[in-house]
XYZ file of C-alpha atoms in Angstrom:
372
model
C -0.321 133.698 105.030
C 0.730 135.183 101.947
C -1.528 135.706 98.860
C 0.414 134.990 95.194
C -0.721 135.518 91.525
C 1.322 132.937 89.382
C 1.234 134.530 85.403
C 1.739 132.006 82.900
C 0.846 131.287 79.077
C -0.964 128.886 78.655
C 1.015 126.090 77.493
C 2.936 123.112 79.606
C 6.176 124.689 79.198
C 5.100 128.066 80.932
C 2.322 125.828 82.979
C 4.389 122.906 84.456
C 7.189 125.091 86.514
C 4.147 127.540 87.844
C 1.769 124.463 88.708
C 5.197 123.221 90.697
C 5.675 126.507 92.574
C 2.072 126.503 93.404
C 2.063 122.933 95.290
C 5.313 124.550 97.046
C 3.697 127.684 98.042
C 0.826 126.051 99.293
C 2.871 123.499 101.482
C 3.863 126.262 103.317
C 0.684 128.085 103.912
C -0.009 130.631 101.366
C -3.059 131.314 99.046
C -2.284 130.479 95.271
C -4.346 131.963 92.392
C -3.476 131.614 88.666
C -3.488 134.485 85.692
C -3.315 132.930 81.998
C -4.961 132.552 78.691
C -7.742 130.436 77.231
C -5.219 126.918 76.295
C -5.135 126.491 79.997
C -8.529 124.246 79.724
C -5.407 121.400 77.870
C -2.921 121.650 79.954
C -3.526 123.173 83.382
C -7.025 121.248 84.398
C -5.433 120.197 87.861
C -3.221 123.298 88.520
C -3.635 123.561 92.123
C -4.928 127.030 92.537
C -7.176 128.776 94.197
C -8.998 130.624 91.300
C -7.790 130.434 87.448
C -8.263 134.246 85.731
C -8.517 134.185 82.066
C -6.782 137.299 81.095
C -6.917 138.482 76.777
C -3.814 138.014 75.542
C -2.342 138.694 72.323
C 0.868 138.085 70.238
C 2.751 141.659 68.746
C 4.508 140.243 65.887
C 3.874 140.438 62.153
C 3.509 142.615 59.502
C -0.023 143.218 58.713
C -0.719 146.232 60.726
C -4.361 145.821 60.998
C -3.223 142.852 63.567
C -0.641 144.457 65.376
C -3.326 147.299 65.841
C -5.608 144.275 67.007
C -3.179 142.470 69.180
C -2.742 146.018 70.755
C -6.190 146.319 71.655
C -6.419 142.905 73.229
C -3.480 143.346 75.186
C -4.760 146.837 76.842
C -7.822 144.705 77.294
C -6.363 142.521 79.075
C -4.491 144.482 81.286
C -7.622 146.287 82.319
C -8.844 142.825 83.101
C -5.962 141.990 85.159
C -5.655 145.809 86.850
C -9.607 144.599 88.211
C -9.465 141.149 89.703
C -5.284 142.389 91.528
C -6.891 145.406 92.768
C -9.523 143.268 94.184
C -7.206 140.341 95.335
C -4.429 142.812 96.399
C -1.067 140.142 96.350
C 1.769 140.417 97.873
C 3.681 139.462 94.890
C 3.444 137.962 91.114
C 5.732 135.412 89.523
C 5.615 135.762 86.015
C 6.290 132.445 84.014
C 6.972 134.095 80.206
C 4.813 133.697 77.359
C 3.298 136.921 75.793
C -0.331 136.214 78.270
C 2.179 137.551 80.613
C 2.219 140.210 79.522
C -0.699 142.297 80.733
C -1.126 141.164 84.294
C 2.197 141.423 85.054
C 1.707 145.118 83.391
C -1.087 145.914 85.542
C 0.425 144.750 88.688
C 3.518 147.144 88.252
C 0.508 149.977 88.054
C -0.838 148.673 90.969
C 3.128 148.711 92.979
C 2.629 144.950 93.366
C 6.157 143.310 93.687
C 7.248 140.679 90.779
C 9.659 138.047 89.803
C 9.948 137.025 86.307
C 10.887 133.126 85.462
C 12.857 132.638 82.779
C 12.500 128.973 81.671
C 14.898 128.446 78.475
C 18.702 129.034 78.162
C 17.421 131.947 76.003
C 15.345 135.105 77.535
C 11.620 134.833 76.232
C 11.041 138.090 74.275
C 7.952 139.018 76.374
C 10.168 138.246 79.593
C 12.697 140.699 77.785
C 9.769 143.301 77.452
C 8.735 143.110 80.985
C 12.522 143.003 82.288
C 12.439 146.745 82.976
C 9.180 145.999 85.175
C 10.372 143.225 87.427
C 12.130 143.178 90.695
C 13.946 139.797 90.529
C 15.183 137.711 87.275
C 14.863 133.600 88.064
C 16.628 131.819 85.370
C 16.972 127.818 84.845
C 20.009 127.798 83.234
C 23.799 129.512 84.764
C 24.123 131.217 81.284
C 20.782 132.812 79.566
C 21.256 134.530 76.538
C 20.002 138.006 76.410
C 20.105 138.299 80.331
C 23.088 139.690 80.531
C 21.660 142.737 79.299
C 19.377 143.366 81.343
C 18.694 145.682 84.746
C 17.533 144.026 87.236
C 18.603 141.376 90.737
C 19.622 137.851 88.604
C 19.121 134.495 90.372
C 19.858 131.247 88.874
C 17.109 128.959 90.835
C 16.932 126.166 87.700
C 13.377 125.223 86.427
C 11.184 123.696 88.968
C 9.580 120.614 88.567
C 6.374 119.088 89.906
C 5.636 116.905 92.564
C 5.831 113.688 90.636
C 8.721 114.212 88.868
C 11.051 114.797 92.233
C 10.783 111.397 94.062
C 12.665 109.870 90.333
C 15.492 111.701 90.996
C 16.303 109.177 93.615
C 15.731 106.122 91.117
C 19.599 104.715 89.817
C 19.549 104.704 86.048
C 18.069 101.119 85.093
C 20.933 98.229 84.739
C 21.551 97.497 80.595
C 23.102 94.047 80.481
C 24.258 92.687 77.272
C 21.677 90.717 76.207
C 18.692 92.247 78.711
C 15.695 94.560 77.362
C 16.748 98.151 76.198
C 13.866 100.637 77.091
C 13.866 103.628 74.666
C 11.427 106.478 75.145
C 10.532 109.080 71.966
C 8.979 111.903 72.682
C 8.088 114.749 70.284
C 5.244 116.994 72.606
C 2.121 118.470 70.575
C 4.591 120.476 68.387
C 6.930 118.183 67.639
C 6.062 114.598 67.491
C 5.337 114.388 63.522
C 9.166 114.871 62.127
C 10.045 112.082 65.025
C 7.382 109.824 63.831
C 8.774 109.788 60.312
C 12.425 109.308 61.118
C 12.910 107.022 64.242
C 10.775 104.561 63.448
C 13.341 104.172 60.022
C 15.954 104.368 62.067
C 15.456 101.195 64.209
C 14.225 99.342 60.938
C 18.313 99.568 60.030
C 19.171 98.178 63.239
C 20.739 95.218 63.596
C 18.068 92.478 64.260
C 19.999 91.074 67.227
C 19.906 94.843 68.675
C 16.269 95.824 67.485
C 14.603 92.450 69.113
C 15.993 93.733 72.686
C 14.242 97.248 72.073
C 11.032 98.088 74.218
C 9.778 101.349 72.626
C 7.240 104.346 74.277
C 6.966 106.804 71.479
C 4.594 109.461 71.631
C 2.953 110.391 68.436
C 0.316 112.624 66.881
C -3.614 110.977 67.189
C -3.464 111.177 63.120
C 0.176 109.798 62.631
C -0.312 106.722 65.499
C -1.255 104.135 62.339
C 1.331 104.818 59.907
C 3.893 104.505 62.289
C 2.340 101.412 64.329
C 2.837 99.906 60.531
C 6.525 101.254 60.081
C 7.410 99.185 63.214
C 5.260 96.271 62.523
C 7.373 95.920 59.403
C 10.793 96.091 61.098
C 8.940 93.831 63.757
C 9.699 95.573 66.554
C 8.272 95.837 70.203
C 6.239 99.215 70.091
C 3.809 101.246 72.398
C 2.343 104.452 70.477
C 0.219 107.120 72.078
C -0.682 110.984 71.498
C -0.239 111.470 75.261
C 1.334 109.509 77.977
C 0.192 110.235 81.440
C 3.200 108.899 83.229
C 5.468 110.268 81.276
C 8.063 111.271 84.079
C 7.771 107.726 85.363
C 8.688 105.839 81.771
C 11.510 108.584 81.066
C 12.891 106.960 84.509
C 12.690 103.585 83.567
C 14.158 104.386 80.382
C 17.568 103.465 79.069
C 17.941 106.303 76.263
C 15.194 109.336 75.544
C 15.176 110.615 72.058
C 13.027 114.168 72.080
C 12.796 117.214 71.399
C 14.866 120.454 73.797
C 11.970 122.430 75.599
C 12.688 123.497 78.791
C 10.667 120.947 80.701
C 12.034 118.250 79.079
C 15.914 119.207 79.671
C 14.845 120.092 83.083
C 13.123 117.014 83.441
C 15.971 114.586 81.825
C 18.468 116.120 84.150
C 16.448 116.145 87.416
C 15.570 112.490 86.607
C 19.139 111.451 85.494
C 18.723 110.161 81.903
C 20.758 110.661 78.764
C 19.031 111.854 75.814
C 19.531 112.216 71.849
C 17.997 115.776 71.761
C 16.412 117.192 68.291
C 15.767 120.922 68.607
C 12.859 121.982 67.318
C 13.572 123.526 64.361
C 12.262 127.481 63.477
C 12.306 128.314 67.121
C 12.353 132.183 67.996
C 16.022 132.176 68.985
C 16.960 128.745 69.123
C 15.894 128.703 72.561
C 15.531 124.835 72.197
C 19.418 124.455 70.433
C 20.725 126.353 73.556
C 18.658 124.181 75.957
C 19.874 121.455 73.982
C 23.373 122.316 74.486
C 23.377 122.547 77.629
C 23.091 119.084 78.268
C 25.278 117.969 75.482
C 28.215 120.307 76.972
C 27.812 119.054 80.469
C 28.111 115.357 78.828
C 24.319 114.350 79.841
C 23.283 113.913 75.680
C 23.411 114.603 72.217
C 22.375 116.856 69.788
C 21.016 116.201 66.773
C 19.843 118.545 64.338
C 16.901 118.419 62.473
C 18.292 119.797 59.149
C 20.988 117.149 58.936
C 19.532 114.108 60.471
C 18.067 111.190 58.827
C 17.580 107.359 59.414
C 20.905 106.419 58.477
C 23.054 109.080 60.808
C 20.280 108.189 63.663
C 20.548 104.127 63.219
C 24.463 104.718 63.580
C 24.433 106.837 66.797
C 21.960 104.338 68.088
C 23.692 101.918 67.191
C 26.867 103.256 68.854
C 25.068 104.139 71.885
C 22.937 100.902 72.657
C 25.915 98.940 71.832
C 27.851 101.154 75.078
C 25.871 100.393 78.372
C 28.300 101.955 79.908
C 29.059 105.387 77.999
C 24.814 105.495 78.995
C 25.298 105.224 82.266
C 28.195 108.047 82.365
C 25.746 110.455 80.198
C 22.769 109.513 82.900
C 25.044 110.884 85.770
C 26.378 113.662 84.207
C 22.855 114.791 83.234
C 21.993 114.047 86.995
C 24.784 116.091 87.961
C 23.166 119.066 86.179
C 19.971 118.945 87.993
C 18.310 121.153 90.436
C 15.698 119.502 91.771
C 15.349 122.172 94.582
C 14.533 124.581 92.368
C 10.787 125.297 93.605
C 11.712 125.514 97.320
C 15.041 128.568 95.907
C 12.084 130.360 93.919
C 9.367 129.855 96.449
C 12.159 131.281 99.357
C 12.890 134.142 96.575
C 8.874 135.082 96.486
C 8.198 135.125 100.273
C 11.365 137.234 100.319
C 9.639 139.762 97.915
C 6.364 139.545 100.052
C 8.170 140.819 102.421
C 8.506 137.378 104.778
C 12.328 137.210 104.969
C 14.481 139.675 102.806
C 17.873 138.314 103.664
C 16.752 135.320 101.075
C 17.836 137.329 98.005
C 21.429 137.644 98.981
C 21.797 133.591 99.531
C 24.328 132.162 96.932
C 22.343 129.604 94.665
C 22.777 126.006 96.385
């Protein structure tokens, strides 16, 4: 048995892929414990480790130098923390997951000669991942082209973005049949950050449907706590068939019955879309260090699994007419839904998980396998 330290900020993007590699390490024997910040307590309640290590973190960016100074302090803070409880645990490796409470475990386990991988989720390198590059053994990346990688020393292995346990099993559910008069599902999701600019422009958009299209719609849109009434009202006055929540549990699970997903680009969600085998109108979250969510957006588009939509230029009328245009084209759906399929990986966790036993020294002929 192995012992692993999984780094990750604490957010579901950085969260999801590391709670997935956990449930795969574990399968297969080895002892699982978990280094983030403070926001784990929303999104990582279940994460199936052994212990959960809140480590300070801190963000370096800005101009008042007061809180850079500050930031500084927490981060040699935490890697002090972090330095303690690895010297104590003494892993074979770490897998950081990006996110700048990264940062100073995966710092203090270089001090300590503890081997790591970094995870890079996004079609762009993470600026913290960039930072730590020069400290990691092994590169994962999600995506066959990551901007800013291409810079940097160190092995490369494109693995794709794991996904959990639940999500796996959908990948062997056939996109639902669309018939042309039958029920069209349509899923909208916006996640914590996103949901509000969604909430004011799709629900327009299906008002200037046409009413023989908009009667056959059966809508899941997720939507901020504080938004959920306006928006119930929006669709009550285009009379249209609506579910709203602020979080949806089986989210996974509706995406696959869906017929269309409108959402935002993070890295789960692509990964998620294309593992499950749906297409998607993707709006990329505008203001993004990088555009990591424009290049994860395009992605898809360019491998003919969606479309992207941006932000700045979209509004009720261009989105009722690609709706329209879509919905109306069961079958140009069901050619996005395989070619987003076709970009999946849904092996991902077991190519990472072989790439971190290889690094803990359990088979080292792993890291010269091509990518499957």
């Amino acid at each position: 048995m192995k012992t692993f330290v999984l780094i990750a900020g604490g957010t579901g993007g950085h969260l999801f892929p590391a709670m997935a590699l956990a449930q795969e390490l574990i399968r297969r024997g080895h002892a699982v414990e978990l280094m983030t910040d403070h926001r784990v307590e929303s999104y990582g309640a279940d994460f199936p480790a052994r212990r959960i290590h809140i480590v300070p973190a801190a963000t370096p960016s800005g101009s008042n130098p007061l809180k850079l100074i500050g930031a500084g302090m927490t981060i040699v803070r935490g890697i002090g923390t972090a330095w303690n409880v690895l010297r104590k645990l003494r892993p074979d490796a770490v897998i950081g997951f990006g996110g700048y409470p990264t940062f100073p475990p995966f710092i203090a386990a270089n001090l300590l000669g503890i081997p790591g991988i970094l995870h890079e989720q996004n079609a762009v390198m993470g600026r913290a991942n960039r930072a730590l590059a020069r400290f990691a053994d092994v590169l994962a990346m999600s995506f066959p082209e990551t901007r800013f990688a291409e810079n940097q020393k160190l092995e490369k292995v494109v693995t794709g973005n794991p996904v959990r346990d639940r999500v796996r099993p959908l990948a062997a559910k056939p996109y639902p049949a669309l018939g042309p008069k039958g029920t069209i599902r349509l899923v909208v999701t916006g996640g914590s950050q996103g949901a509000r600019a969604l909430s004011d422009i799709v629900p327009a958009a299906i008002a200037l449907l046409p009413d023989d299209l908009r009667n056959r719609l059966q809508i899941l849109q997720q939507a901020r706590a504080e938004d959920i009434e306006r928006v119930a009202e929006s669709y009550r006055q285009s009379r249209t068939s609506v579910e709203l929540a602020s979080f949806v549990a089986d989210l996974p699970e509706r995406i696959a019955e869906a017929h269309l997903v409108i959402g935002r680009a993070g890295a789960s969600t692509v990964t998620e879309l294309c593992v499950i085998g749906r297409p998607a109108i993707l709006i990329p979250l505008p203001g993004a260090l990088d555009s990591d969510q424009k290049h994860n957006a395009l992605f898809l588009e360019e491998g003919g699994g969606g479309w992207v939509a941006e932000q700045a230029t979209l509004s009720p009328q261009s989105l009722a007419t690609r709706l329209h245009e879509l919905l109306s084209n069961p079958d140009q759906l069901k050619r996005a839904a395989g070619a987003a399929a076709a970009l999946g990986k849904p092996a991902a966790v077991e190519r990472l998980a072989d790439i971190a036993e290889a690094l803990a020294g359990k088979n080292t002929e792993i890291l010269g396998r091509p990518t499957p």
